Amino acid sequence: MSVRKAAMILHRCCWVVFVALVVVTAFTGSLDPYVLVFLPAVVALVIGIVVNRSGGADMAQPRPAVEVGPPVTGRWSALNSPADKVPSHGTHAYGQTYAIDVVAEPDSRDRPPFRWVWPVVRRNRDFPAFGSPLLAVADGTVVHASDGQRDHLSRNSGPALAYLMVIEAFIRDLAGPGGIYGNRVVLDLGDGTYAAYAHVQRGSLEVRAGDTVRAGQRIARCGNSGNSTEPHVHFQLMDHPDLDRARGIPFTWRGIGVPADGEVFVAGEAVSSDW
């Protein structure tokens, strides 16, 4: 086990211990002095800071951007893009340094806007991204494929977003990569480069671990599993298939580049997955 992975596991364990101590102390008042309750939380925060900084240690001389195809087809727009800031999602954890989110913006349908109060949640089928094909960005081998988690309702309202940020995200982080990424696919593209797709739709996998895929092949569909506000595609390149160990790698999409936040782009059509 690598030092980085061990640190990530210890980080989550410290938070679990902290929560347990808070619950026990609230009911029994048995821990004395009370300040000891917060010791695991302090350790967890320190570990988180150290791991996050170590994840960005190579940013002074990052690997060259790897050119791959887009993971989607049709008209989309970018969110949390590395074209605007790095780390794009505010953390280097889970190999997210250069990750990007994209949401479907087809001409034929409007994407439901964020609402401060009502409706609190929406059904996934209200969003045009839900069920959209996910494509292999290059020839490669599937090293992880899971689609057993449910697709939850949206979190694109004020109350739902507050719940996600204050409660749900913390609980999901305790569960590790599976809790954050939900259903996911990881492809080995060769040369120490791996592609990860998060928030995959439940029951939509068309590949399994060990399968060989070709660029443009349909591998799954966009869902809303894991730590997600609405159906969208989270994509990243990284240097290891284990998200606890991975460090991010810059990417560029062939014919598109790296779209900035809010930028609309159109990707080409998928190829058949029947080989």
mmCIF file of C-alpha atoms in Angstrom:
data_model
loop_
_atom_site.group_PDB
_atom_site.id
_atom_site.type_symbol
_atom_site.label_atom_id
_atom_site.label_comp_id
_atom_site.label_asym_id
_atom_site.label_seq_id
_atom_site.Cartn_x
_atom_site.Cartn_y
_atom_site.Cartn_z
ATOM 1 C CA MET A 1 0.000 0.000 0.000
ATOM 2 C CA SER A 2 1.360 3.406 -0.968
ATOM 3 C CA VAL A 3 1.874 6.178 1.582
ATOM 4 C CA ARG A 4 -0.672 8.341 -0.236
ATOM 5 C CA LYS A 5 -3.373 5.664 -0.124
ATOM 6 C CA ALA A 6 -2.654 4.923 3.544
ATOM 7 C CA ALA A 7 -2.974 8.635 4.304
ATOM 8 C CA MET A 8 -6.348 8.827 2.520
ATOM 9 C CA ILE A 9 -7.658 5.848 4.472
ATOM 10 C CA LEU A 10 -6.371 7.309 7.768
ATOM 11 C CA HIS A 11 -7.994 10.626 6.870
ATOM 12 C CA ARG A 12 -11.402 8.991 6.508
ATOM 13 C CA CYS A 13 -10.930 6.878 9.649
ATOM 14 C CA CYS A 14 -10.157 9.971 11.715
ATOM 15 C CA TRP A 15 -13.406 11.588 10.604
ATOM 16 C CA VAL A 16 -15.335 8.432 11.461
ATOM 17 C CA VAL A 17 -13.772 8.394 14.941
ATOM 18 C CA PHE A 18 -14.606 12.086 15.391
ATOM 19 C CA VAL A 19 -18.267 11.540 14.509
ATOM 20 C CA ALA A 20 -18.444 8.523 16.830
ATOM 21 C CA LEU A 21 -16.918 10.511 19.708
ATOM 22 C CA VAL A 22 -19.348 13.383 19.188
ATOM 23 C CA VAL A 23 -22.310 10.987 19.308
ATOM 24 C CA VAL A 24 -21.040 9.094 22.352
ATOM 25 C CA THR A 25 -20.153 12.279 24.250
ATOM 26 C CA ALA A 26 -23.497 13.886 23.424
ATOM 27 C CA PHE A 27 -25.348 10.982 25.022
ATOM 28 C CA THR A 28 -23.014 10.100 27.889
ATOM 29 C CA GLY A 29 -20.742 13.088 28.497
ATOM 30 C CA SER A 30 -18.077 10.530 29.378
ATOM 31 C CA LEU A 31 -15.053 11.982 27.579
ATOM 32 C CA ASP A 32 -12.942 14.227 29.796
ATOM 33 C CA PRO A 33 -11.452 16.618 28.851
ATOM 34 C CA TYR A 34 -14.017 17.397 26.145
ATOM 35 C CA VAL A 35 -11.362 18.882 23.848
ATOM 36 C CA LEU A 36 -10.211 15.329 23.066
ATOM 37 C CA VAL A 37 -13.347 14.919 20.985
ATOM 38 C CA PHE A 38 -11.858 17.252 18.402
ATOM 39 C CA LEU A 39 -8.424 15.617 18.230
ATOM 40 C CA PRO A 40 -9.350 13.144 15.416
ATOM 41 C CA ALA A 41 -10.869 16.020 13.440
ATOM 42 C CA VAL A 42 -7.671 18.056 13.762
ATOM 43 C CA VAL A 43 -5.588 15.074 12.623
ATOM 44 C CA ALA A 44 -7.953 14.538 9.675
ATOM 45 C CA LEU A 45 -7.665 18.180 8.639
ATOM 46 C CA VAL A 46 -3.865 18.083 8.802
ATOM 47 C CA ILE A 47 -3.730 14.896 6.738
ATOM 48 C CA GLY A 48 -6.120 16.422 4.214
ATOM 49 C CA ILE A 49 -3.944 19.516 3.823
ATOM 50 C CA VAL A 50 -0.760 17.474 3.429
ATOM 51 C CA VAL A 51 -2.299 15.081 0.885
ATOM 52 C CA ASN A 52 -3.800 17.946 -1.078
ATOM 53 C CA ARG A 53 -0.487 19.782 -1.243
ATOM 54 C CA SER A 54 1.395 16.639 -2.225
ATOM 55 C CA GLY A 55 -1.106 16.080 -5.024
ATOM 56 C CA GLY A 56 -0.122 19.419 -6.513
ATOM 57 C CA ALA A 57 3.601 19.073 -5.925
ATOM 58 C CA ASP A 58 4.287 18.395 -9.618
ATOM 59 C CA MET A 59 2.349 21.423 -10.890
ATOM 60 C CA ALA A 60 5.551 23.443 -11.322
ATOM 61 C CA GLN A 61 6.532 21.000 -14.081
ATOM 62 C CA PRO A 62 3.299 19.211 -15.055
ATOM 63 C CA ARG A 63 3.146 16.456 -17.612
ATOM 64 C CA PRO A 64 2.272 17.635 -21.116
ATOM 65 C CA ALA A 65 -1.425 17.567 -21.882
ATOM 66 C CA VAL A 66 -2.553 14.253 -23.345
ATOM 67 C CA GLU A 67 -4.733 14.579 -26.437
ATOM 68 C CA VAL A 68 -7.787 12.322 -26.397
ATOM 69 C CA GLY A 69 -11.222 12.357 -27.957
ATOM 70 C CA PRO A 70 -14.212 13.900 -26.160
ATOM 71 C CA PRO A 71 -16.147 11.572 -23.814
ATOM 72 C CA VAL A 72 -19.527 12.760 -25.116
ATOM 73 C CA THR A 73 -21.300 13.576 -28.349
ATOM 74 C CA GLY A 74 -23.561 16.504 -29.154
ATOM 75 C CA ARG A 75 -23.848 20.011 -27.699
ATOM 76 C CA TRP A 76 -22.515 20.505 -24.145
ATOM 77 C CA SER A 77 -21.120 23.217 -21.897
ATOM 78 C CA ALA A 78 -18.279 23.059 -19.398
ATOM 79 C CA LEU A 79 -18.252 23.604 -15.629
ATOM 80 C CA ASN A 80 -15.353 23.509 -13.138
ATOM 81 C CA SER A 81 -12.867 23.541 -15.991
ATOM 82 C CA PRO A 82 -9.061 23.425 -15.643
ATOM 83 C CA ALA A 83 -9.002 26.091 -18.361
ATOM 84 C CA ASP A 84 -10.100 28.555 -15.663
ATOM 85 C CA LYS A 85 -8.353 27.315 -12.522
ATOM 86 C CA VAL A 86 -6.157 24.493 -11.281
ATOM 87 C CA PRO A 87 -7.067 22.473 -9.310
ATOM 88 C CA SER A 88 -10.337 22.746 -11.187
ATOM 89 C CA HIS A 89 -12.500 21.296 -8.388
ATOM 90 C CA GLY A 90 -10.600 23.023 -5.586
ATOM 91 C CA THR A 91 -8.653 19.908 -4.575
ATOM 92 C CA HIS A 92 -5.957 17.559 -5.822
ATOM 93 C CA ALA A 93 -7.585 14.603 -4.040
ATOM 94 C CA TYR A 94 -8.778 11.636 -6.093
ATOM 95 C CA GLY A 95 -6.699 12.782 -9.078
ATOM 96 C CA GLN A 96 -9.047 15.732 -9.721
ATOM 97 C CA THR A 97 -6.397 18.378 -10.444
ATOM 98 C CA TYR A 98 -7.388 18.736 -14.121
ATOM 99 C CA ALA A 99 -10.895 17.252 -13.968
ATOM 100 C CA ILE A 100 -13.810 18.810 -15.857
ATOM 101 C CA ASP A 101 -17.605 18.644 -15.595
ATOM 102 C CA VAL A 102 -19.842 18.971 -18.637
ATOM 103 C CA VAL A 103 -23.634 19.308 -18.899
ATOM 104 C CA ALA A 104 -25.780 18.706 -21.986
ATOM 105 C CA GLU A 105 -27.132 21.813 -23.720
ATOM 106 C CA PRO A 106 -29.011 20.487 -26.773
ATOM 107 C CA ASP A 107 -30.821 22.928 -29.045
ATOM 108 C CA SER A 108 -33.995 20.862 -28.714
ATOM 109 C CA ARG A 109 -34.282 20.996 -24.903
ATOM 110 C CA ASP A 110 -33.611 23.472 -22.128
ATOM 111 C CA ARG A 111 -31.585 22.434 -19.117
ATOM 112 C CA PRO A 112 -33.496 23.151 -15.872
ATOM 113 C CA PRO A 113 -32.008 26.233 -14.182
ATOM 114 C CA PHE A 114 -30.859 26.513 -10.594
ATOM 115 C CA ARG A 115 -33.656 27.660 -8.265
ATOM 116 C CA TRP A 116 -33.104 29.190 -4.844
ATOM 117 C CA VAL A 117 -36.262 27.747 -3.286
ATOM 118 C CA TRP A 118 -38.602 25.717 -5.490
ATOM 119 C CA PRO A 119 -38.617 23.074 -6.814
ATOM 120 C CA VAL A 120 -36.294 21.665 -4.187
ATOM 121 C CA VAL A 121 -35.414 18.617 -6.285
ATOM 122 C CA ARG A 122 -36.053 17.456 -9.840
ATOM 123 C CA ARG A 123 -36.244 14.081 -11.523
ATOM 124 C CA ASN A 124 -33.187 13.036 -13.492
ATOM 125 C CA ARG A 125 -35.103 12.673 -16.744
ATOM 126 C CA ASP A 126 -35.797 16.415 -16.621
ATOM 127 C CA PHE A 127 -32.123 16.974 -17.501
ATOM 128 C CA PRO A 128 -30.973 16.389 -21.098
ATOM 129 C CA ALA A 129 -27.643 14.916 -19.970
ATOM 130 C CA PHE A 130 -29.302 11.971 -18.230
ATOM 131 C CA GLY A 131 -28.862 8.821 -20.283
ATOM 132 C CA SER A 132 -26.500 10.405 -22.809
ATOM 133 C CA PRO A 133 -23.819 8.024 -24.153
ATOM 134 C CA LEU A 134 -20.334 8.059 -22.634
ATOM 135 C CA LEU A 135 -17.570 7.313 -25.116
ATOM 136 C CA ALA A 136 -14.101 5.836 -24.809
ATOM 137 C CA VAL A 137 -11.722 8.761 -25.367
ATOM 138 C CA ALA A 138 -9.021 6.484 -26.794
ATOM 139 C CA ASP A 139 -8.216 2.842 -27.367
ATOM 140 C CA GLY A 140 -7.662 1.179 -24.026
ATOM 141 C CA THR A 141 -8.544 -1.454 -21.456
ATOM 142 C CA VAL A 142 -11.259 -1.235 -18.814
ATOM 143 C CA VAL A 143 -9.717 -1.543 -15.341
ATOM 144 C CA HIS A 144 -12.809 -0.611 -13.313
ATOM 145 C CA ALA A 145 -16.508 -0.524 -14.134
ATOM 146 C CA SER A 146 -19.362 -0.207 -11.626
ATOM 147 C CA ASP A 147 -22.999 0.824 -12.002
ATOM 148 C CA GLY A 148 -24.842 -0.479 -8.924
ATOM 149 C CA GLN A 149 -25.485 2.802 -7.107
ATOM 150 C CA ARG A 150 -28.792 4.590 -7.553
ATOM 151 C CA ASP A 151 -29.188 7.879 -9.416
ATOM 152 C CA HIS A 152 -30.441 10.324 -6.783
ATOM 153 C CA LEU A 153 -32.656 13.363 -7.358
ATOM 154 C CA SER A 154 -31.077 16.669 -8.321
ATOM 155 C CA ARG A 155 -29.465 19.064 -5.868
ATOM 156 C CA ASN A 156 -29.872 22.204 -7.997
ATOM 157 C CA SER A 157 -31.855 24.345 -5.566
ATOM 158 C CA GLY A 158 -30.795 26.409 -2.555
ATOM 159 C CA PRO A 159 -32.017 23.937 0.103
ATOM 160 C CA ALA A 160 -30.813 20.854 -1.772
ATOM 161 C CA LEU A 161 -27.394 22.372 -2.471
ATOM 162 C CA ALA A 162 -27.012 23.317 1.203
ATOM 163 C CA TYR A 163 -27.847 19.742 2.174
ATOM 164 C CA LEU A 164 -25.271 18.444 -0.317
ATOM 165 C CA MET A 165 -22.487 20.736 0.859
ATOM 166 C CA VAL A 166 -23.089 20.536 4.610
ATOM 167 C CA ILE A 167 -24.179 16.927 5.123
ATOM 168 C CA GLU A 168 -24.173 14.682 2.062
ATOM 169 C CA ALA A 169 -20.720 15.546 0.711
ATOM 170 C CA PHE A 170 -19.150 14.868 4.117
ATOM 171 C CA ILE A 171 -20.851 11.481 4.422
ATOM 172 C CA ARG A 172 -19.891 10.546 0.868
ATOM 173 C CA ASP A 173 -16.274 11.526 1.490
ATOM 174 C CA LEU A 174 -16.206 9.108 4.440
ATOM 175 C CA ALA A 175 -17.132 6.354 1.971
ATOM 176 C CA GLY A 176 -14.139 7.176 -0.219
ATOM 177 C CA PRO A 177 -13.983 7.260 -4.026
ATOM 178 C CA GLY A 178 -17.136 5.183 -4.394
ATOM 179 C CA GLY A 179 -19.130 7.695 -2.396
ATOM 180 C CA ILE A 180 -17.792 10.722 -4.250
ATOM 181 C CA TYR A 181 -17.626 9.367 -7.807
ATOM 182 C CA GLY A 182 -20.619 7.060 -7.586
ATOM 183 C CA ASN A 183 -20.813 4.614 -10.469
ATOM 184 C CA ARG A 184 -17.671 4.981 -12.532
ATOM 185 C CA VAL A 185 -15.516 3.660 -15.341
ATOM 186 C CA VAL A 186 -11.717 3.784 -15.436
ATOM 187 C CA LEU A 187 -9.806 3.069 -18.661
ATOM 188 C CA ASP A 188 -6.112 2.277 -19.019
ATOM 189 C CA LEU A 189 -4.970 4.288 -22.061
ATOM 190 C CA GLY A 190 -1.344 3.146 -21.844
ATOM 191 C CA ASP A 191 1.847 5.079 -21.034
ATOM 192 C CA GLY A 192 0.758 5.496 -17.418
ATOM 193 C CA THR A 193 -2.412 7.404 -18.318
ATOM 194 C CA TYR A 194 -5.883 6.495 -17.067
ATOM 195 C CA ALA A 195 -9.244 8.068 -17.900
ATOM 196 C CA ALA A 196 -11.997 8.227 -15.261
ATOM 197 C CA TYR A 197 -15.716 8.843 -15.825
ATOM 198 C CA ALA A 198 -17.845 9.571 -12.741
ATOM 199 C CA HIS A 199 -21.590 9.683 -11.927
ATOM 200 C CA VAL A 200 -22.436 6.932 -14.418
ATOM 201 C CA GLN A 201 -26.101 5.941 -14.764
ATOM 202 C CA ARG A 202 -27.170 2.897 -12.803
ATOM 203 C CA GLY A 203 -27.362 -0.258 -14.918
ATOM 204 C CA SER A 204 -25.960 1.433 -18.039
ATOM 205 C CA LEU A 205 -22.565 -0.254 -18.366
ATOM 206 C CA GLU A 206 -21.736 -1.757 -21.740
ATOM 207 C CA VAL A 207 -18.253 -2.885 -20.700
ATOM 208 C CA ARG A 208 -16.669 -4.662 -17.766
ATOM 209 C CA ALA A 209 -13.194 -4.853 -16.230
ATOM 210 C CA GLY A 210 -10.755 -6.520 -18.625
ATOM 211 C CA ASP A 211 -12.576 -5.494 -21.818
ATOM 212 C CA THR A 212 -10.655 -3.794 -24.616
ATOM 213 C CA VAL A 213 -12.316 -0.686 -26.051
ATOM 214 C CA ARG A 214 -11.779 1.433 -29.135
ATOM 215 C CA ALA A 215 -11.822 5.216 -29.312
ATOM 216 C CA GLY A 216 -15.385 6.469 -29.696
ATOM 217 C CA GLN A 217 -16.971 3.240 -28.472
ATOM 218 C CA ARG A 218 -19.987 3.643 -26.208
ATOM 219 C CA ILE A 219 -19.126 2.355 -22.719
ATOM 220 C CA ALA A 220 -21.973 3.580 -20.472
ATOM 221 C CA ARG A 221 -24.442 6.433 -20.010
ATOM 222 C CA CYS A 222 -24.445 9.695 -18.059
ATOM 223 C CA GLY A 223 -26.187 9.480 -14.692
ATOM 224 C CA ASN A 224 -26.489 11.241 -11.369
ATOM 225 C CA SER A 225 -24.847 8.882 -8.877
ATOM 226 C CA GLY A 226 -22.313 9.937 -6.267
ATOM 227 C CA ASN A 227 -21.570 13.502 -5.165
ATOM 228 C CA SER A 228 -23.472 15.257 -7.932
ATOM 229 C CA THR A 229 -25.845 18.222 -8.138
ATOM 230 C CA GLU A 230 -27.455 17.128 -11.413
ATOM 231 C CA PRO A 231 -26.868 14.612 -14.237
ATOM 232 C CA HIS A 232 -23.522 15.502 -15.768
ATOM 233 C CA VAL A 233 -20.241 13.975 -16.897
ATOM 234 C CA HIS A 234 -17.182 14.281 -14.677
ATOM 235 C CA PHE A 235 -14.056 13.403 -16.667
ATOM 236 C CA GLN A 236 -10.382 13.360 -15.785
ATOM 237 C CA LEU A 237 -7.028 11.881 -16.740
ATOM 238 C CA MET A 238 -4.750 10.563 -13.995
ATOM 239 C CA ASP A 239 -1.576 8.554 -13.447
ATOM 240 C CA HIS A 240 -3.015 5.597 -11.503
ATOM 241 C CA PRO A 241 -6.295 3.620 -11.594
ATOM 242 C CA ASP A 242 -6.695 3.824 -7.795
ATOM 243 C CA LEU A 243 -8.366 7.170 -7.086
ATOM 244 C CA ASP A 244 -6.844 7.287 -3.592
ATOM 245 C CA ARG A 245 -3.366 7.223 -5.159
ATOM 246 C CA ALA A 246 -3.965 9.071 -8.418
ATOM 247 C CA ARG A 247 -2.507 12.410 -9.438
ATOM 248 C CA GLY A 248 -4.129 14.422 -12.196
ATOM 249 C CA ILE A 249 -2.820 14.677 -15.763
ATOM 250 C CA PRO A 250 -3.728 17.575 -18.096
ATOM 251 C CA PHE A 251 -5.883 16.702 -21.104
ATOM 252 C CA THR A 252 -7.019 18.279 -24.334
ATOM 253 C CA TRP A 253 -9.936 17.052 -26.439
ATOM 254 C CA ARG A 254 -9.163 16.527 -30.099
ATOM 255 C CA GLY A 255 -10.816 19.222 -32.192
ATOM 256 C CA ILE A 256 -12.122 21.036 -29.098
ATOM 257 C CA GLY A 257 -9.255 21.735 -26.707
ATOM 258 C CA VAL A 258 -10.198 22.435 -23.085
ATOM 259 C CA PRO A 259 -13.492 24.361 -22.924
ATOM 260 C CA ALA A 260 -13.675 27.095 -20.300
ATOM 261 C CA ASP A 261 -16.448 27.465 -17.727
ATOM 262 C CA GLY A 262 -19.702 28.212 -19.513
ATOM 263 C CA GLU A 263 -18.219 27.573 -22.955
ATOM 264 C CA VAL A 264 -20.480 25.599 -25.283
ATOM 265 C CA PHE A 265 -18.890 22.993 -27.536
ATOM 266 C CA VAL A 266 -20.132 20.412 -30.015
ATOM 267 C CA ALA A 267 -18.571 16.952 -30.135
ATOM 268 C CA GLY A 268 -18.830 14.499 -33.017
ATOM 269 C CA GLU A 269 -20.966 11.402 -33.278
ATOM 270 C CA ALA A 270 -20.239 8.118 -31.491
ATOM 271 C CA VAL A 271 -19.162 4.995 -33.334
ATOM 272 C CA SER A 272 -20.902 1.682 -32.945
ATOM 273 C CA SER A 273 -20.067 -0.454 -29.905
ATOM 274 C CA ASP A 274 -20.829 -3.679 -31.794
ATOM 275 C CA TRP A 275 -17.503 -5.131 -32.780
#
